[in-house]
Coordinates of C-alpha atoms and ligand atoms in Angstrom, one line a residue:
M142 CA -31.3 97.2 151.5
Y143 CA -27.7 98.5 151.9
D144 CA -25.2 99.0 149.1
A145 CA -22.5 97.3 151.3
I146 CA -22.3 95.6 154.6
V147 CA -18.8 95.5 156.2
V148 CA -18.0 92.9 158.9
G149 CA -15.2 94.1 161.2
A150 CA -14.6 97.7 162.2
R151 CA -10.8 98.2 162.5
C152 CA -7.9 99.0 160.1
A153 CA -9.5 97.6 157.0
G154 CA -13.3 97.7 157.7
S155 CA -13.8 101.2 159.0
P156 CA -11.9 102.8 156.1
V157 CA -13.6 100.8 153.4
A158 CA -17.0 101.7 154.9
M159 CA -16.0 105.3 155.3
L160 CA -14.8 105.6 151.7
L161 CA -17.9 104.1 150.2
A162 CA -20.2 106.3 152.4
R163 CA -18.2 109.3 151.3
R164 CA -19.2 108.5 147.7
G165 CA -22.9 108.5 148.8
Y166 CA -23.4 104.7 149.3
R167 CA -25.6 103.3 152.1
V168 CA -23.2 101.3 154.2
L169 CA -23.7 99.2 157.4
L170 CA -20.6 98.5 159.5
V171 CA -20.7 95.8 162.2
D172 CA -18.3 94.5 164.8
K173 CA -18.7 92.2 167.7
V174 CA -16.6 94.4 169.9
T175 CA -17.3 98.0 171.0
Q176 CA -14.6 100.7 170.7
P177 CA -12.3 101.5 172.4
S178 CA -11.2 97.9 172.4
D179 CA -7.7 96.5 172.4
T180 CA -6.6 93.6 170.1
V181 CA -3.6 91.4 170.0
S182 CA -1.4 93.6 167.8
T183 CA 1.5 96.0 168.2
H184 CA 0.9 99.2 166.2
Y185 CA 3.7 100.7 164.2
V186 CA 2.1 102.6 161.2
Q187 CA 4.4 103.1 158.2
Q188 CA 4.6 106.5 156.4
Y189 CA 2.6 105.0 153.5
G190 CA -0.2 104.2 156.0
L191 CA 0.0 107.7 157.6
R192 CA -0.2 109.1 154.1
K193 CA -3.6 107.5 153.7
L194 CA -4.8 108.9 157.1
D195 CA -3.6 112.3 155.9
E196 CA -5.5 112.0 152.6
W197 CA -8.7 110.9 154.5
G198 CA -8.4 113.9 156.9
L199 CA -7.7 111.7 160.0
L200 CA -4.0 112.2 160.6
G201 CA -4.6 115.4 162.5
R202 CA -6.9 113.6 164.9
L203 CA -4.3 111.0 165.5
A204 CA -1.5 113.6 166.1
A205 CA -3.8 115.4 168.5
T206 CA -3.9 112.4 170.8
G207 CA -0.3 113.2 171.8
V208 CA 1.1 109.9 170.4
P209 CA 4.9 110.6 170.1
A210 CA 6.5 111.2 166.7
I211 CA 9.1 108.7 165.6
R212 CA 11.8 110.2 163.4
R213 CA 14.7 107.8 164.0
M214 CA 15.0 104.0 163.6
T215 CA 17.8 101.7 164.6
I216 CA 17.5 98.2 163.0
S217 CA 20.1 95.6 163.5
Y218 CA 20.8 92.0 162.4
R219 CA 23.5 90.5 164.6
D220 CA 26.5 92.8 164.0
A221 CA 25.1 94.8 161.2
V222 CA 23.4 98.0 162.4
I223 CA 21.6 100.7 160.4
D224 CA 20.4 103.9 161.9
G225 CA 18.4 106.7 160.3
F226 CA 15.0 107.3 158.8
A227 CA 13.3 107.4 155.4
D228 CA 12.9 110.5 153.3
P229 CA 9.6 112.4 153.7
L230 CA 6.8 110.7 151.8
D231 CA 4.4 113.4 150.4
G232 CA 5.2 115.6 153.4
I233 CA 5.0 112.7 156.0
D234 CA 8.4 113.0 157.7
L235 CA 7.5 110.9 160.8
T236 CA 5.7 107.8 161.9
Y237 CA 3.5 106.9 164.9
A238 CA 2.8 103.8 166.8
P239 CA -0.5 104.5 168.5
R240 CA -2.2 102.0 170.7
R241 CA -5.0 100.3 168.9
T242 CA -7.4 101.6 171.6
V243 CA -6.4 105.1 170.2
L244 CA -6.2 104.4 166.4
D245 CA -9.2 102.1 165.9
P246 CA -11.8 104.5 167.5
I247 CA -10.5 107.3 165.2
L248 CA -11.1 105.1 162.1
L249 CA -14.5 104.1 163.4
E250 CA -15.4 107.7 164.0
G251 CA -14.3 108.6 160.5
A252 CA -16.7 106.0 159.2
R253 CA -19.6 107.3 161.4
T254 CA -19.0 110.9 160.4
A255 CA -19.1 109.9 156.7
G256 CA -22.6 108.6 157.3
V257 CA -22.0 104.8 157.8
E258 CA -24.6 103.1 160.1
V259 CA -22.5 101.4 162.8
R260 CA -23.6 98.5 165.0
E261 CA -21.1 97.7 167.7
G262 CA -21.4 94.5 169.8
F263 CA -23.0 92.9 166.8
T264 CA -21.7 89.4 165.9
V265 CA -22.3 88.1 162.4
R266 CA -23.3 84.4 162.7
E267 CA -24.5 83.5 159.2
L268 CA -24.3 84.8 155.7
V269 CA -27.5 85.1 153.7
V270 CA -27.1 83.3 150.4
D271 CA -29.5 83.4 147.5
D272 CA -28.9 81.3 144.4
G273 CA -25.2 81.0 145.1
R274 CA -24.8 84.8 145.8
V275 CA -24.1 86.3 149.2
V276 CA -26.9 88.9 149.7
G277 CA -26.6 89.7 153.4
V278 CA -25.8 88.8 157.0
R279 CA -27.6 87.4 160.0
G280 CA -26.4 88.0 163.6
G281 CA -27.1 90.0 166.7
Y282 CA -26.2 91.2 170.1
G283 CA -25.7 88.2 172.5
A284 CA -28.6 85.9 172.9
E285 CA -31.1 88.4 171.3
E286 CA -33.2 87.4 168.3
P287 CA -31.0 87.5 165.2
A288 CA -31.4 90.4 162.8
E289 CA -31.0 90.1 159.1
Y290 CA -29.6 92.8 156.8
R291 CA -29.2 92.7 153.1
A292 CA -26.8 94.4 150.7
K293 CA -25.4 94.2 147.2
I294 CA -22.0 93.2 148.6
V295 CA -20.8 91.8 151.9
I296 CA -17.2 92.7 152.8
G297 CA -15.3 90.6 155.3
A298 CA -12.8 92.8 157.1
D299 CA -12.9 90.4 160.0
G300 CA -9.3 89.5 160.5
S301 CA -7.1 86.5 159.7
Q302 CA -9.6 84.0 161.2
S303 CA -12.3 85.6 159.1
F304 CA -15.8 84.2 159.6
V305 CA -16.9 85.6 156.2
A306 CA -14.0 83.7 154.5
R307 CA -14.9 80.4 156.3
S308 CA -18.6 80.9 155.4
V309 CA -18.0 81.3 151.7
G310 CA -15.2 78.6 151.7
A311 CA -12.6 81.1 150.4
E312 CA -9.4 79.0 149.8
I313 CA -5.9 79.9 150.7
Y314 CA -3.9 79.9 147.4
R315 CA -0.5 80.9 148.7
S316 CA 0.9 80.2 152.1
I317 CA 4.2 80.1 154.0
P318 CA 4.2 78.5 157.5
A319 CA 4.5 80.9 160.4
A320 CA 8.0 80.9 161.8
S321 CA 7.8 82.7 165.1
F322 CA 5.8 83.8 168.1
V323 CA 5.7 87.1 170.0
Y324 CA 5.3 88.4 173.5
Y325 CA 4.9 92.0 174.3
S326 CA 3.9 94.5 177.0
Y327 CA 4.0 98.2 178.0
W328 CA 6.3 100.1 180.3
T329 CA 6.6 103.6 181.7
G330 CA 9.8 105.3 182.8
L331 CA 12.0 104.3 179.8
R332 CA 14.0 106.7 177.7
T333 CA 14.6 105.2 174.3
H334 CA 13.9 105.5 170.6
F335 CA 12.6 103.0 168.0
H336 CA 14.9 100.0 167.7
S337 CA 14.5 96.5 166.5
R338 CA 17.3 94.0 166.8
I339 CA 17.5 90.4 165.6
G340 CA 20.1 88.5 167.6
V341 CA 20.7 84.8 167.3
D342 CA 17.3 83.3 166.6
Q343 CA 15.4 85.9 168.6
Q344 CA 14.4 89.5 168.2
V345 CA 13.6 92.5 170.4
G346 CA 11.5 95.5 169.2
V347 CA 11.1 98.7 171.2
W348 CA 9.2 101.8 170.4
P349 CA 7.3 104.7 172.1
T350 CA 3.5 104.6 172.0
S351 CA 0.5 106.5 173.4
D352 CA 0.2 107.6 177.0
E353 CA 4.0 108.1 177.4
Q354 CA 4.4 104.3 177.4
T355 CA 7.0 102.2 175.6
L356 CA 6.2 98.9 173.9
V357 CA 8.7 96.1 174.3
A358 CA 8.2 93.0 172.2
I359 CA 10.2 89.8 171.8
M360 CA 10.0 87.2 169.0
K361 CA 11.4 83.7 168.9
P362 CA 11.0 80.7 166.6
I363 CA 7.8 78.7 167.1
A364 CA 9.8 75.6 168.2
R365 CA 10.7 77.4 171.4
W366 CA 7.0 78.2 172.3
A367 CA 6.5 75.5 174.9
E368 CA 9.8 76.0 176.6
F369 CA 9.2 79.8 176.7
R370 CA 5.8 79.4 178.3
T371 CA 7.0 77.5 181.3
D372 CA 7.9 80.9 182.7
P373 CA 7.0 83.7 180.3
E374 CA 8.1 86.5 182.6
A375 CA 11.6 85.1 183.1
S376 CA 11.9 84.0 179.5
F377 CA 10.9 87.5 178.3
L378 CA 13.6 89.2 180.3
Q379 CA 16.2 86.7 179.3
V380 CA 15.6 87.4 175.6
V381 CA 15.9 91.1 176.2
K382 CA 19.2 90.5 178.2
D383 CA 20.6 88.3 175.4
V384 CA 19.7 90.6 172.5
V385 CA 20.0 94.1 173.9
P386 CA 21.8 93.9 177.2
E387 CA 22.2 97.6 177.7
F388 CA 18.5 98.2 177.2
A389 CA 17.7 95.3 179.6
E390 CA 19.5 97.2 182.4
Q391 CA 17.3 100.2 181.8
L392 CA 14.2 98.0 181.6
V393 CA 14.9 96.5 185.0
D394 CA 16.2 99.6 186.8
A395 CA 13.9 102.3 185.5
G396 CA 11.0 100.7 183.8
E397 CA 7.6 100.0 185.4
R398 CA 5.4 97.5 183.5
V399 CA 1.9 98.8 183.3
A400 CA 0.2 95.9 181.4
R401 CA 0.2 92.1 181.4
L402 CA 2.4 90.2 179.0
T403 CA 0.5 89.2 175.9
G404 CA 1.8 86.3 173.7
I405 CA 0.6 84.8 170.5
R406 CA 1.9 82.3 167.9
Y407 CA 1.5 83.9 164.6
P408 CA -0.9 82.5 162.0
D409 CA 0.7 81.3 158.8
N410 CA 1.5 83.8 156.1
F411 CA -1.2 83.6 153.4
Y412 CA -3.2 85.0 150.5
R413 CA -6.8 84.0 150.6
R414 CA -9.3 84.2 147.7
S415 CA -10.8 87.6 148.3
H416 CA -13.7 87.9 145.8
G417 CA -16.7 85.9 144.8
P418 CA -20.4 86.4 144.0
G419 CA -21.6 89.2 146.3
W420 CA -18.6 89.1 148.7
A421 CA -15.1 90.4 149.2
L422 CA -12.3 90.2 151.8
V423 CA -10.0 93.0 152.8
G424 CA -7.2 93.4 155.4
D425 CA -5.9 90.4 157.2
A426 CA -8.9 88.4 156.2
G427 CA -7.5 88.1 152.6
Y428 CA -3.8 88.8 153.0
H429 CA -1.8 88.1 156.1
K430 CA 1.9 88.1 156.7
D431 CA 4.4 88.0 159.6
P432 CA 4.0 91.2 161.5
I433 CA 7.8 91.7 161.8
T434 CA 7.8 94.3 159.0
G435 CA 5.0 96.3 160.6
Q436 CA 2.9 96.6 157.5
G437 CA -0.4 95.0 158.3
I438 CA -2.2 98.2 159.4
S439 CA -0.8 100.3 156.5
D440 CA -1.6 97.6 154.0
A441 CA -5.1 97.4 155.4
F442 CA -5.6 101.1 154.7
V443 CA -4.2 100.9 151.2
H444 CA -6.2 97.8 150.3
A445 CA -9.4 99.3 151.8
E446 CA -9.1 102.2 149.4
L447 CA -8.3 99.9 146.5
L448 CA -11.4 97.8 147.3
A449 CA -13.6 100.8 147.9
D450 CA -12.7 102.2 144.4
R451 CA -13.5 98.9 142.7
V452 CA -16.7 98.4 144.6
A453 CA -17.8 101.9 143.8
E454 CA -17.3 101.2 140.1
G455 CA -19.5 98.2 140.4
L456 CA -22.2 99.9 142.5
A457 CA -22.2 102.8 140.0
G458 CA -22.9 100.4 137.2
E459 CA -19.7 101.3 135.4
R460 CA -18.8 97.6 135.3
D461 CA -19.8 94.3 136.7
L462 CA -19.4 94.4 140.5
D463 CA -17.8 90.9 140.9
E464 CA -15.4 91.6 138.0
A465 CA -14.4 94.9 139.6
V466 CA -13.7 93.1 142.9
A467 CA -11.6 90.4 141.2
D468 CA -9.5 93.3 139.8
Y469 CA -8.9 94.5 143.4
E470 CA -7.5 91.1 144.3
R471 CA -5.1 91.0 141.3
A472 CA -3.8 94.5 142.0
R473 CA -3.3 93.8 145.7
D474 CA -1.4 90.6 145.0
A475 CA 0.8 92.2 142.4
A476 CA 1.7 95.1 144.7
T477 CA 2.5 92.9 147.7
A478 CA 4.4 89.9 146.3
S479 CA 7.9 91.0 147.3
A480 CA 6.8 92.4 150.7
F481 CA 5.0 89.1 151.5
Q482 CA 8.1 87.0 150.8
F483 CA 10.4 89.5 152.7
A484 CA 8.2 89.4 155.8
A485 CA 8.1 85.6 155.8
T486 CA 11.9 85.4 155.3
I487 CA 12.8 87.9 158.0
G488 CA 10.2 86.2 160.3
E489 CA 12.5 83.2 160.3
L490 CA 14.9 85.3 162.4
T491 CA 17.9 83.8 160.6
L492 CA 18.5 85.4 157.3
P493 CA 19.6 83.5 154.2
P494 CA 23.3 84.4 153.3
Q495 CA 22.4 86.8 150.6
L496 CA 20.1 88.9 152.8
D497 CA 22.6 88.7 155.6
A498 CA 25.1 90.2 153.1
V499 CA 22.7 93.0 152.2
F500 CA 22.4 93.9 155.9
T501 CA 26.1 94.0 156.2
A502 CA 26.3 96.2 153.0
M503 CA 23.7 98.6 154.4
S504 CA 25.5 98.9 157.8
G505 CA 28.5 100.4 156.0
N506 CA 26.8 102.5 153.5
D507 CA 24.3 105.4 154.3
E508 CA 22.9 105.4 150.7
Y509 CA 21.9 101.7 150.9
A510 CA 20.5 102.1 154.4
K511 CA 18.4 105.2 153.3
D512 CA 17.1 103.1 150.4
F513 CA 16.1 100.4 152.8
F514 CA 14.3 102.8 155.1
N515 CA 12.5 104.1 152.0
V516 CA 11.4 100.6 151.2
I517 CA 9.9 100.2 154.7
A518 CA 8.3 103.6 154.4
G519 CA 6.6 102.7 151.1
A520 CA 8.5 105.2 149.0
L521 CA 10.7 102.7 147.1
P522 CA 9.4 99.5 145.7
G523 CA 10.9 96.4 147.3
E524 CA 11.2 94.9 143.8
Q525 CA 13.6 97.7 142.9
F526 CA 15.7 97.4 146.1
F527 CA 15.9 93.6 146.0
A528 CA 16.4 93.4 142.2
P529 CA 19.3 91.0 141.5
E530 CA 21.4 93.8 140.0
N531 CA 20.9 96.1 143.0
V532 CA 21.7 93.3 145.4
A533 CA 24.8 92.4 143.4
R534 CA 25.8 96.1 143.5
M535 CA 25.4 96.3 147.3
V536 CA 26.9 92.9 148.1
G537 CA 29.7 93.4 145.5
G538 CA 30.7 96.6 147.3
V539 CA 31.1 94.6 150.5
R540 CA 33.2 91.9 148.9
A541 CA 35.4 94.5 147.2
Ligands
LIG230 C1 1.3 90.5 167.6 C2 1.0 91.3 166.4 C3 1.7 92.5 166.2 C4 1.4 93.3 165.1 N1 2.1 94.4 164.9 C5 1.9 95.2 163.9 C6 2.5 96.5 163.7 O1 3.4 96.9 164.5 N2 2.2 97.2 162.6 C7 1.3 96.8 161.7 O2 1.0 97.5 160.7 N3 0.6 95.6 161.8 C8 0.9 94.8 162.9 N4 0.2 93.7 163.1 C9 -0.8 93.3 162.1 C10 -2.1 94.0 162.3 O3 -2.6 93.8 163.6 C11 -3.2 93.6 161.3 O4 -2.6 93.6 160.0 C12 -4.4 94.4 161.3 O5 -5.0 94.4 162.6 C13 -5.4 94.0 160.3 O6 -6.6 94.7 160.4 P1 -8.0 94.2 160.0 O7 -8.9 95.3 160.1 O8 -7.9 93.4 158.7 O9 -8.4 93.0 161.1 P2 -8.5 93.1 162.7 O10 -7.7 94.2 163.3 O11 -8.2 91.7 163.1 O12 -10.0 93.4 162.9 C14 -11.0 92.4 162.7 C15 -12.3 92.8 163.4 O13 -13.4 92.0 162.9 C16 -14.2 91.7 164.0 N5 -15.0 90.5 163.8 C17 -14.4 89.2 163.5 N6 -15.4 88.3 163.3 C18 -16.6 89.0 163.4 C19 -17.9 88.6 163.3 N7 -18.3 87.3 163.1 N8 -18.9 89.5 163.5 C20 -18.6 90.8 163.8 N9 -17.3 91.3 163.9 C21 -16.3 90.4 163.7 C22 -13.3 91.6 165.2 O14 -14.0 91.9 166.4 C23 -12.2 92.7 164.9 O15 -12.6 93.9 165.5 C24 0.4 92.9 164.2 C25 -0.3 91.7 164.4 C26 0.0 90.9 165.5 C27 -0.8 89.7 165.7

């Protein structure tokens, strides 16, 4: 009998397992894949995400992989350009965008070192339910006889299409339809820094990543998906040419693509019920938003810790386990409401007039731009930056 079984061993699952094991609990962590394994995701980690890695003693291991430091960001919306970086956040004065084949094994190793029992290549196919309460999982390796493991709580950290969520019937209680799709790949030979530019109904994001490679990603509205896919290679290059023509020249002349193009239509933005008798959801399984703000990984870290703290209270008998986990959901939702809305809005790739005006205000004012970078970094609450009086102050300055 385990204290906890965690399904999914990436940004949410490995940390929650690690943090529980560090408190002395017996934890089983399973994933159907074996690390290192890539996944469909780009990989910009915000300062508030790196702060968690630092607190957990894992940031040094990430830095030691040679992933390049990012200390400058250029973000633009049509003609409004902001350039700079956030203030240091508890000493974190940079960001990284490691490949998931680099980051996820470090997280898993952190869990293993903490004493978590890890089963890779293990697919959960069924939840074990006793008198309405989830008490374990059944699954296995390929066609092998299924194994059954039991625990006081089963945590689904198994991504936006969560099997655990489907099995318990966890409902989505807030959702905003996805607006866009993405295509991305990796190049060598490019000299550039982090930039993200939304042009007219399309976006290009570029940043340095592991192995001296550069990620180039494009986003477009979902309505253009079928048309784009008639010739993804040509369509991709056309978006780069339209949005950042000077970079497109470098891409063609100096860049060598070293991976295939990967494309995906985003799932809808949602909050999903994340607690119930004997179960919890964390990471994208419970809360998913448009990746345009690059917060999914960092949020998974923060929410893994929030959940581990609550589960530990329950396992220690300080309070009822299910009530403690319900608290986790409330705290998560309260802390993310404004970021959720912001990601869905920006994901439309055409900003509403007021947000357009905020971008224009920031492009002419270093203080506003710095505040915005601090929001992205996790140092300034979005609620404060987007508070009506602050928006009026910024936009009023533009009008004046
Ligand atoms: C195109 C794209 C770009 C993105 N870019 C960024 C970015 O730049 N920055 C950022 O912060 N976020 C980004 N995100 C979001 C980020 O990828 C997610 O928020 C993050 O991966 C969530 O982590 P997770 O651990 O919750 O789930 P996942 O990373 O999805 O991991 C879930 C794991 O569960 C396992 N699993 C599933 N079902 C089972 C089962 N039945 N049995 C066993 N194992 C199972 C899977 O194998 C997988 O390993 C992006 C997402 C996409 C799609």
